[in-house]
Coordinates of C-alpha atoms in Angstrom, one line a residue:
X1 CA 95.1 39.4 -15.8
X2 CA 94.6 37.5 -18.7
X3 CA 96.9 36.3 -22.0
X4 CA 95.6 37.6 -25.3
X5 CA 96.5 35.9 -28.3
X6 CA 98.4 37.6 -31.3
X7 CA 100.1 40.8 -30.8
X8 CA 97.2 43.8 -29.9
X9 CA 98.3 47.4 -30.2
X10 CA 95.9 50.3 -28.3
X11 CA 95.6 53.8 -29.5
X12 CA 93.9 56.0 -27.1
X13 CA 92.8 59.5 -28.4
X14 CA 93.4 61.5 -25.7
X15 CA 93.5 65.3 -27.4
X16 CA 89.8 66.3 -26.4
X17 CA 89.5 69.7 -25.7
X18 CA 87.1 69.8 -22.8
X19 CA 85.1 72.8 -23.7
X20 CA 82.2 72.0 -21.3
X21 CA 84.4 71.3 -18.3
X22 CA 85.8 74.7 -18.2
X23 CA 87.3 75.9 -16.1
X24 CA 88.5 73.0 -15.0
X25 CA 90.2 72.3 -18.4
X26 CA 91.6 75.9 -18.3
X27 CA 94.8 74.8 -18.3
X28 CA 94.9 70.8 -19.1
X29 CA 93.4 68.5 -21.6
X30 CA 90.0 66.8 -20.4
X31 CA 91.8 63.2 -20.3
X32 CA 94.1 65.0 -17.6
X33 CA 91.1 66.3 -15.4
X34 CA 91.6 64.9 -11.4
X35 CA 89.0 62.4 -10.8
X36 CA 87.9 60.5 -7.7
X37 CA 90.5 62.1 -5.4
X38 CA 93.4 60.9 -6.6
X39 CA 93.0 59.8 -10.1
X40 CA 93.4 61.6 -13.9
X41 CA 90.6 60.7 -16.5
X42 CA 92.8 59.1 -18.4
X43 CA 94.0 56.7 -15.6
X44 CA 90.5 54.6 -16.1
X45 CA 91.4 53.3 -19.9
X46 CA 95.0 53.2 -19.2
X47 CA 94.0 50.6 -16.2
X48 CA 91.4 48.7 -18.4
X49 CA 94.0 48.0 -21.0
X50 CA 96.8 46.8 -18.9
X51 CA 94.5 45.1 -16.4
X52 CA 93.4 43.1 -19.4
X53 CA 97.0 42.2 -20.6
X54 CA 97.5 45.1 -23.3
X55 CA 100.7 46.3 -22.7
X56 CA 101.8 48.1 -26.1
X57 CA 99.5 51.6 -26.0
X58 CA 100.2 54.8 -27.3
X59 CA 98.2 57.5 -26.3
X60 CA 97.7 60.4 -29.2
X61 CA 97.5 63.9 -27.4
X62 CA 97.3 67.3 -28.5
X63 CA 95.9 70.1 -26.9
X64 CA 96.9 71.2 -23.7
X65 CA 98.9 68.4 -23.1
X66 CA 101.8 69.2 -20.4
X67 CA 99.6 68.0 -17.3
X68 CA 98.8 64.8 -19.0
X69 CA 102.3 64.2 -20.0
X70 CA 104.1 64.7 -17.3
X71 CA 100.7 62.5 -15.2
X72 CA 101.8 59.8 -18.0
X73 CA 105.5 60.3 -17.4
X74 CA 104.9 60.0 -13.2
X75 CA 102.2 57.3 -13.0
X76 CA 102.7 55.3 -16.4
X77 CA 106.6 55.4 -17.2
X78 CA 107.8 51.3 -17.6
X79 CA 110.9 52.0 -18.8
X80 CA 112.7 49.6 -20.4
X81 CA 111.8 46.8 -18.2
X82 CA 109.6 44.4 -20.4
X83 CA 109.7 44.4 -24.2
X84 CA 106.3 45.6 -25.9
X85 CA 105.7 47.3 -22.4
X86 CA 105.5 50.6 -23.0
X87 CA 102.6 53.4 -22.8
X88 CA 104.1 56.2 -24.9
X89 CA 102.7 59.8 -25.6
X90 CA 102.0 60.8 -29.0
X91 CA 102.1 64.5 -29.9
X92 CA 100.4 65.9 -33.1
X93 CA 103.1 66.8 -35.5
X94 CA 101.2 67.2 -39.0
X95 CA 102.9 64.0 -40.3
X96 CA 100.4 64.5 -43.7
X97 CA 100.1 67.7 -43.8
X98 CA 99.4 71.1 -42.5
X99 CA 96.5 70.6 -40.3
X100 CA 96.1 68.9 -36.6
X101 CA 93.6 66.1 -36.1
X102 CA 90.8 67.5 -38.0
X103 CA 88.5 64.0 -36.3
X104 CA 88.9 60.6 -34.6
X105 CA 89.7 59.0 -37.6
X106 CA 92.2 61.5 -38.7
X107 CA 94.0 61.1 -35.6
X108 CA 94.6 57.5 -36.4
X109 CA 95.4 57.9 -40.1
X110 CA 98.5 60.5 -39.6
X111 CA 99.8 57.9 -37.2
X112 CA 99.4 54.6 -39.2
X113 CA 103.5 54.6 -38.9
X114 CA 102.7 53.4 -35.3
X115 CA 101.0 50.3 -36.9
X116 CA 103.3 49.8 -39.6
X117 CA 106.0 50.0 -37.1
X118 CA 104.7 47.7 -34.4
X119 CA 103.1 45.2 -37.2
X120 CA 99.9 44.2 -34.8
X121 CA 97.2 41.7 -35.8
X122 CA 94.8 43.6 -34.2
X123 CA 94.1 47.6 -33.1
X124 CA 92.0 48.7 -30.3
X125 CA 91.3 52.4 -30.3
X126 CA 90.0 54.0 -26.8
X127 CA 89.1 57.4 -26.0
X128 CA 90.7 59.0 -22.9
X129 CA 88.3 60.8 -20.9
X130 CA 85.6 58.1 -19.7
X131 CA 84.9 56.8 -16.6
X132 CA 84.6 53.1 -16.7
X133 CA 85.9 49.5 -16.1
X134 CA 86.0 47.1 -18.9
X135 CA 87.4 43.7 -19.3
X136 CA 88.7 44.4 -22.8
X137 CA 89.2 40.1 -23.7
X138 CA 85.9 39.7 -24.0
X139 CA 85.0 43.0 -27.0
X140 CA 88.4 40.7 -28.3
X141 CA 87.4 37.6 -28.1
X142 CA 83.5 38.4 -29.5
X143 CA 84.9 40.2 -32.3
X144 CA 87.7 37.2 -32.9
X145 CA 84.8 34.4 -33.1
X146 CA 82.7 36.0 -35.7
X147 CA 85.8 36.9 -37.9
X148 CA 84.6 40.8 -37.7
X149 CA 86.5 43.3 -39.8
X150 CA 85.4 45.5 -37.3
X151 CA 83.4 45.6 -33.5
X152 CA 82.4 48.9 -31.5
X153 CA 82.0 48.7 -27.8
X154 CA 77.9 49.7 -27.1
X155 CA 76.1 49.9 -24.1
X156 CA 72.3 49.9 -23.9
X157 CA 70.5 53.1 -22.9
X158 CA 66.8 53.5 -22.2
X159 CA 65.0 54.4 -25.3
X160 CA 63.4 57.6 -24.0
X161 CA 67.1 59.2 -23.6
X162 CA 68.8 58.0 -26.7
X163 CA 68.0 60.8 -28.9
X164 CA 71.4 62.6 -27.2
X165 CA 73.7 60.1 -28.6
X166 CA 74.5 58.2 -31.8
X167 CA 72.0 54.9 -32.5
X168 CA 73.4 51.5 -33.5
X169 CA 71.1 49.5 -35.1
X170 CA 71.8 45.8 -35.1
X171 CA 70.3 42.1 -35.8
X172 CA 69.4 39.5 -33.3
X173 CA 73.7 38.3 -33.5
X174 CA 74.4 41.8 -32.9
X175 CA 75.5 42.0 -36.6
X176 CA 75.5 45.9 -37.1
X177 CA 73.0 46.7 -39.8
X178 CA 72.7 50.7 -39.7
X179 CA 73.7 54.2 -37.5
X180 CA 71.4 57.2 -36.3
X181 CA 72.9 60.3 -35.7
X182 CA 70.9 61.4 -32.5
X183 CA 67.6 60.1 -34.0
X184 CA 63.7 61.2 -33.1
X185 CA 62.6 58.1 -33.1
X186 CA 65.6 55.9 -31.9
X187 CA 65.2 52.0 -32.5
X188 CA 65.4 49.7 -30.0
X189 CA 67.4 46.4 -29.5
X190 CA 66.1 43.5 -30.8
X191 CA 64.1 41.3 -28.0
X192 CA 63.7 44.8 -25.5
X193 CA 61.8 47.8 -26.7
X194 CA 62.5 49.9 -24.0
X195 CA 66.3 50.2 -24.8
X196 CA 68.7 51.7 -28.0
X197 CA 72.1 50.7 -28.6
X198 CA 74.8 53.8 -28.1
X199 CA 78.2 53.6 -29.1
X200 CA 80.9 54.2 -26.6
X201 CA 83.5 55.0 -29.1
X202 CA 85.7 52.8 -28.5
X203 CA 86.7 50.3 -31.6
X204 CA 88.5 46.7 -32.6
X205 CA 89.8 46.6 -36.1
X206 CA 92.2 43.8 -37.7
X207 CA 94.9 45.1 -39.2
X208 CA 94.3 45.4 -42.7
X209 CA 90.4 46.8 -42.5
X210 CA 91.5 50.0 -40.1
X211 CA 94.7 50.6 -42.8
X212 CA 92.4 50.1 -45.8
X213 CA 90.1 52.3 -44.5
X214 CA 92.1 55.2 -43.2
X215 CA 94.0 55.5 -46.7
X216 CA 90.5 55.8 -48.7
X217 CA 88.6 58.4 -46.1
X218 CA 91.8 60.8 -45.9
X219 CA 91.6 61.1 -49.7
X220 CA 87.7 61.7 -49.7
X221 CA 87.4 66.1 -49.5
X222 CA 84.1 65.3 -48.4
X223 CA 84.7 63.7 -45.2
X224 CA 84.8 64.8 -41.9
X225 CA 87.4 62.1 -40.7
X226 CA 85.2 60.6 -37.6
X227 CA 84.8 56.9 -37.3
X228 CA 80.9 57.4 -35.9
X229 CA 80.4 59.2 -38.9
X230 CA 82.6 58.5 -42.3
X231 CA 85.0 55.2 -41.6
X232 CA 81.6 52.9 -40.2
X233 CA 79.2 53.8 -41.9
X234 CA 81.0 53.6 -45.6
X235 CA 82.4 50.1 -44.3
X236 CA 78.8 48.8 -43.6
X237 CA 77.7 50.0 -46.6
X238 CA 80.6 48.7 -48.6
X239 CA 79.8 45.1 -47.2
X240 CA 81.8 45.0 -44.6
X241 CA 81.9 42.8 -41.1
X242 CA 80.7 45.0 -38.2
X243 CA 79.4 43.8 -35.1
X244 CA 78.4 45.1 -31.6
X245 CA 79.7 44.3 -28.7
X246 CA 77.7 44.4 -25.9
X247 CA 78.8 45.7 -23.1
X248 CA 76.2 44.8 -20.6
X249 CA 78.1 41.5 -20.5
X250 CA 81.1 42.8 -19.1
X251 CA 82.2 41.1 -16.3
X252 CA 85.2 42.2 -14.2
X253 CA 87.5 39.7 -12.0
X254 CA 86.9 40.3 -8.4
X255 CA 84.3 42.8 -8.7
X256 CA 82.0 43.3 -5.8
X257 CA 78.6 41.7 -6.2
X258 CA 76.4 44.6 -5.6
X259 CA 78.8 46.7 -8.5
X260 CA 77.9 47.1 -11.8
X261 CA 80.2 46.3 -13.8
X262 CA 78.6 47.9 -17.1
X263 CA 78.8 51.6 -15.1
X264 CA 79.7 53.7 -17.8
X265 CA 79.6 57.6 -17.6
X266 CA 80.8 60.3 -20.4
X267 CA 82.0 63.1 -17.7
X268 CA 82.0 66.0 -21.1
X269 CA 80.4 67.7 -18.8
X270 CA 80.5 69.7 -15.3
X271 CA 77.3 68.8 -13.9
X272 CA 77.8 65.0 -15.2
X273 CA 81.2 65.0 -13.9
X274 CA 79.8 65.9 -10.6
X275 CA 77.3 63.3 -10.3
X276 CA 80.4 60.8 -11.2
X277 CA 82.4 61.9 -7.9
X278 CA 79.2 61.7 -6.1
X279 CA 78.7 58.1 -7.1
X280 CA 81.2 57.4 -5.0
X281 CA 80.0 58.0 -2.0
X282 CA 77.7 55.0 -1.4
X283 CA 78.3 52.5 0.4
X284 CA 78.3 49.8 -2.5
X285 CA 79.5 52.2 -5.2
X286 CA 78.3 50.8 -8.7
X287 CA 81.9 51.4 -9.6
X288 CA 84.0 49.4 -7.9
X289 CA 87.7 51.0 -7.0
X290 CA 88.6 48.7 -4.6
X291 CA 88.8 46.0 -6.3
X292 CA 92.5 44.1 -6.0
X293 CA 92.2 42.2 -9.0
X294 CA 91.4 44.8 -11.3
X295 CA 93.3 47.8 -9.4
X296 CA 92.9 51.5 -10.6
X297 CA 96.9 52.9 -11.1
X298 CA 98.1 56.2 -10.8
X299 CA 100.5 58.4 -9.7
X300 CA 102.3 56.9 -6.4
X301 CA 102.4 60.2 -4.4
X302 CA 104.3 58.8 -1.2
X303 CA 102.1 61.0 1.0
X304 CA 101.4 59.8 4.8
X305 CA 97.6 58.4 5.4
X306 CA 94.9 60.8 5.6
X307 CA 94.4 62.3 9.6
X308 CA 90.9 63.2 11.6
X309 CA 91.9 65.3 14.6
X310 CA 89.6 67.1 17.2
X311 CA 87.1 65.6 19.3
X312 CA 85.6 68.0 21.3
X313 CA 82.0 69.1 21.2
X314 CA 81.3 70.7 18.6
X315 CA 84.3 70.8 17.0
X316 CA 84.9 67.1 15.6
X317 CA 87.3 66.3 12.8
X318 CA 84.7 63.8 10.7
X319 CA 84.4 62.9 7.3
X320 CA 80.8 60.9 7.1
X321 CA 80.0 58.8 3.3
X322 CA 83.3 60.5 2.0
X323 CA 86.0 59.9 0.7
X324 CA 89.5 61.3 1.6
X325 CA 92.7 60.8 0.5
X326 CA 95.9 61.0 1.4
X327 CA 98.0 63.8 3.1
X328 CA 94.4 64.9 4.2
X329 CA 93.7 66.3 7.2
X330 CA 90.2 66.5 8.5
X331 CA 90.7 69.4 11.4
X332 CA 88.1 69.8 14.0
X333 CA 85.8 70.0 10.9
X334 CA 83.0 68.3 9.4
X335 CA 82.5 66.5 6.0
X336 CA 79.8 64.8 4.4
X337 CA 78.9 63.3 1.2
X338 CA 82.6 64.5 -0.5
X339 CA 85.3 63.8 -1.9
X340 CA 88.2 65.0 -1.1
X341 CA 92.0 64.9 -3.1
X342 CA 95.4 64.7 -1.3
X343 CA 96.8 67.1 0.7
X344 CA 93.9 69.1 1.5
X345 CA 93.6 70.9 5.3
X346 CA 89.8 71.3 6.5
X347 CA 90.3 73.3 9.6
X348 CA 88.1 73.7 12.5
X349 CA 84.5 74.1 12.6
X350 CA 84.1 74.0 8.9
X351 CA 81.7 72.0 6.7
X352 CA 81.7 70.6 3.6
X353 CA 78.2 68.9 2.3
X354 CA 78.2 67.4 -1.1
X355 CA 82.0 68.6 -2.6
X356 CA 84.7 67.6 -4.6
X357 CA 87.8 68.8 -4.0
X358 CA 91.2 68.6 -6.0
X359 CA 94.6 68.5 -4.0
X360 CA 96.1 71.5 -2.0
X361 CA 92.8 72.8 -1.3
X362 CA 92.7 74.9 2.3
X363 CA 89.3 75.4 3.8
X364 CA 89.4 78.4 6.4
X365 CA 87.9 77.9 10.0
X366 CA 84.6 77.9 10.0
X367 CA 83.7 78.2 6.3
X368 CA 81.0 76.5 4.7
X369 CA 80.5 74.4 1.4
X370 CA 77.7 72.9 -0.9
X371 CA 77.4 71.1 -3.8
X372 CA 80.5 72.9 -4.8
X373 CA 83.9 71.9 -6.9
X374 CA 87.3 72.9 -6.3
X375 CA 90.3 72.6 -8.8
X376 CA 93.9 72.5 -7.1
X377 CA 95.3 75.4 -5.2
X378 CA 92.6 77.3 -3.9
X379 CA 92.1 78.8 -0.4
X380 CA 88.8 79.0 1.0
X381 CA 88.5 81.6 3.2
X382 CA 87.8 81.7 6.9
X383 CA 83.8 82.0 7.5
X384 CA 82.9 82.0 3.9
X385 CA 80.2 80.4 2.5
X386 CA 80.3 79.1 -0.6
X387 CA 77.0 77.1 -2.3
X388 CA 74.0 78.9 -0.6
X389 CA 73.2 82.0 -2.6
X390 CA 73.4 81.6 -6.4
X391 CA 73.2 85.1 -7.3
X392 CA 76.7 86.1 -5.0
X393 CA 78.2 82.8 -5.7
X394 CA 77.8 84.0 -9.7
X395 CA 79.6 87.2 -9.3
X396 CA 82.7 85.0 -8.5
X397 CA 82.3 81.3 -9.5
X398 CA 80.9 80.2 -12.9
X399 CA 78.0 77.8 -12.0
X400 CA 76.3 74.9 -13.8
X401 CA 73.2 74.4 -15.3
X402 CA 72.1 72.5 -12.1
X403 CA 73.4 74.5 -9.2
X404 CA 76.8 73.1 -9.0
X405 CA 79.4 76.1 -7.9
X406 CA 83.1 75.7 -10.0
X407 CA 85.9 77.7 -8.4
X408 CA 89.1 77.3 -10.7
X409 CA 92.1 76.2 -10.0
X410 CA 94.7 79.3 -8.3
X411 CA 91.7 81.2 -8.0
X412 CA 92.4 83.9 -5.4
X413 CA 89.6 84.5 -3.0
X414 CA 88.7 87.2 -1.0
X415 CA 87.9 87.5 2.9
X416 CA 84.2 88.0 3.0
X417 CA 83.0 91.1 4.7
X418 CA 82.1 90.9 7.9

C-alpha cells in the first residue's frame, strides 16, 4: 500500500438501480450483485480505495439497499479500530428537500455535510458497480502536479465503438478541452486516431472546486444534477482546471505480467456481465484476482475448501477452466468453462458448460447447463436441461439479447416431463 499525502475523503455512489440486470437486481441494488463467485460489485472499488491507502469512504446508497448493507456491514465493518478508518453507508434522507438523488451530482450536493464534517483537502468520488483494479495514487498524484481543480478517470476505447459512451476531448497534456455526449463522429486522442477518450465516472476534486460547484448547479432549475453533464462541462467553460487522467497507465503492485491492468468493464448489463465472469476462466485472466499485494476483500464466509468427489468412469467429479469456490462440491459431475459461488452441490452425472452460478445453487443428477446464470437459491432439477432450446427456455427463464438463459434467484422449478 501506499501513504497519500493530505487527508482524502471517497464518496462512492452506490444507489444505481440496475434496470438492465433484472432479474438479478430484483431484489438488491446493482453495486450488491454477486460477482466472480464470491465477490459483490461493490467489493472491486471498495478494494481499490483501501488497497491504495484511502481509508475514510462513505458509500451513498439508496435503492434496494438491505443486501448491500448488511454485505458492507459483514465484509467492510472496521469498527473503531483505527481513527479515519471507517467505510460507512449513507442512506438518502432528503437533507435539501423533498426529492431523492435526482443525478450523480445531486447525490453529492445533499451530502456536502460529510465534507464539511471530515474537512478533506481532496474528494474522490467512485461509482459502485464496476469491475476493475485501479491504483488510485497515481489519478492523485497526476491531478496534484498540474494543480487541477478537477481530473476524471478515462480510458481509451477504439474509435469505431465510442459512439455508446460519453467523449472527452483533450490536448496533447491531457488538459480537457471539450465533452461529446455519445457523438457520430467521436474525436480521437491526440497522437492515435484509432482511439476516443471515455470517461469512467469516476472524479478528483479539491475541496473548494467540488463545494463551489455543487452550491451553484443545485440552484440552476435547469439542470439535470449529473457531473458528465452540468458540473464539467459549466466548470470548463467557466475556465476551470480539468485534466484527464489516463488510465492506460495504471499500473498495479504485484500484478501478473500477462494481466492488464487497464481491464475495465461496465457490467450494466446481463450479457456484459456474463462475458465478465467468463473472463475469468483463462488461464492468464486479464484481471488479476490473485494478486497478494493488491487483494480483492469480501465477506470472510468460514466455509471448508471446495470438494471433487467420484472417479469412476463416467461419472467424474471435475471442474475443467473453472472456477469454484468454497463449500462447493463437485459430485460425480462435470464442469467446464464456469464459475461457480459457495456452497453449491453439482451432483452426479451432471454438466455445466459455460455458467455462472451464485451460492446455494443445487444442480439435480444428470441435468444439463449452457451459457446459463443462476442467482442464489435455485434448484435445478434432476435431468433437466437448461440452455439448448430458446423457445422452452423462454417460457420460464428471461433470456438476453445474445442467448444467455437468467433464472432468478428462489425461482422454483419444475420436474421436467419425462
Amino acid at each position: 500500500m501506499v501513504d497519500t499525502p493530505g487527508k482524502v475523503l471517497a464518496l462512492v455512489l452506490a444507489g444505481g438501480k440496475g434496470t438492465r440486470l433484472e432479474p438479478l437486481t430484483s431484489n438488491r441494488s446493482k453495486p450488491a450483485v454477486p460477482f466472480g463467485g464470491q465477490y459483490r460489485i461493490i467489493d472491486f472499488v471498495l478494494s481499490n480505495l483501501i488497497n491504495s491507502g484511502i481509508y475514510s469512504i462513505y458509500v451513498l446508497t439508496m435503492f434496494k439497499s438491505q443486501s448491500l448493507n448488511e454485505h458492507l456491514q459483514e465484509a467492510w465493518n472496521f469498527g473503531n479500530i483505527l481513527p479515519n478508518h471507517y467505510i460507512i453507508p449513507v442512506p438518502a434522507q432528503q437533507r435539501t428537500g423533498d426529492h431523492w438523488y435526482r443525478g450523480t451530482a445531486d447525490a453529492i450536493y445533499q451530502n456536502l455535510n460529510l465534507i464539511e464534517d471530515r474537512d478533506p483537502d481532496e474528494i474522490v468520488i467512485f461509482g459502485g458497480d464496476h469491475i476493475f483494479l485501479m491504483n488510485v495514487n497515481h489519478m492523485l498524484a497526476f491531478a496534484r502536479k498540474r494543480n487541477a481543480d478537477a481530473c476524471v478517470a478515462c480510458i481509451p476505447c477504439p474509435i469505431e465503438e465510442a459512439h455508446q459512451f460519453g467523449v472527452i476531448q483533450v490536448d496533447e497534456e491531457w488538459h480537457i478541452t471539450g465533452f461529446q455526449e455519445k457523438p457520430k463522429d467521436p474525436t480521437p486522442i491526440p497522437g492515435d486516431p484509432t482511439m476516443a477518450l471515455v470517461s469512467m465516472g469516476n472524479y478528483w476534486f479539491n475541496r473548494s472546486s467540488v463545494i463551489d460547484n455543487l452550491l451553484r448547479d443545485a440552484k440552476d432549475p435547469k439542470s439535470s444534477h449529473d457531473f458528465g453533464k452540468n458540473i464539467l462541462p459549466h466548470m470548463l467553460a467557466s475556465g476551470q482546471s480539468l485534466y484527464a487522467y489516463d488510465f492506460a497507465q495504471n499500473f498495479i503492485p504485484g500484478s501478473n505480467p500477462e494481466a492488464n491492468d487497464s481491464y475495465w468493464r461496465d457490467v450494466g448489463t446481463l450479457d456484459a456481465y456474463f462475458d465478465a465472469n467468463m473472463d475469468l476462466r483463462a488461464v492468464s485472466p486479464e484481471l488479476d484476482l490473485y494478486n497478494l499485494e493488491w487483494p480483492i476483500r469480501t465477506a470472510d464466509s468460514h466455509l471448508p475448501p471446495p470438494k471433487f468427489v467420484h472417479n469412476v468412469e463416467g461419472r467424474v467429479g471435475q471442474a475443467i477452466q473453472s472456477i469454484v469456490c468454497s463449500g462447493s462440491i463437485i459430485s460425480g459431475a462435470t464442469v467446464i468453462d464456469s464459475v461457480i459461488g459457495r456452497q453449491c452441490i453439482i451432483n452426479s452425472y451432471a454438466e455445466l458448460r459455460a455458467c455462472v452460478l451464485m451460492d446455494d445453487v443445487h444442480v439435480g443428477r444428470g441435468a444439463q447447463l449452457h451459457r446459463c446464470i443462476v442467482d442464489k437459491h435455485v434448484r435445478i432439477p434432476a435431468g433437466d436441461r437448461i440452455g439448448f432450446d430458446h423457445v422452452e427456455d423462454a417460457k420460464r427463464f428471461h433470456i438476453t439479447e445474445n442467448g444467455i438463459v437468467v433464472i432468478a434467484k428462489n425461482q422454483c422449478l419444475e420436474k421436467p416431463q419425462a
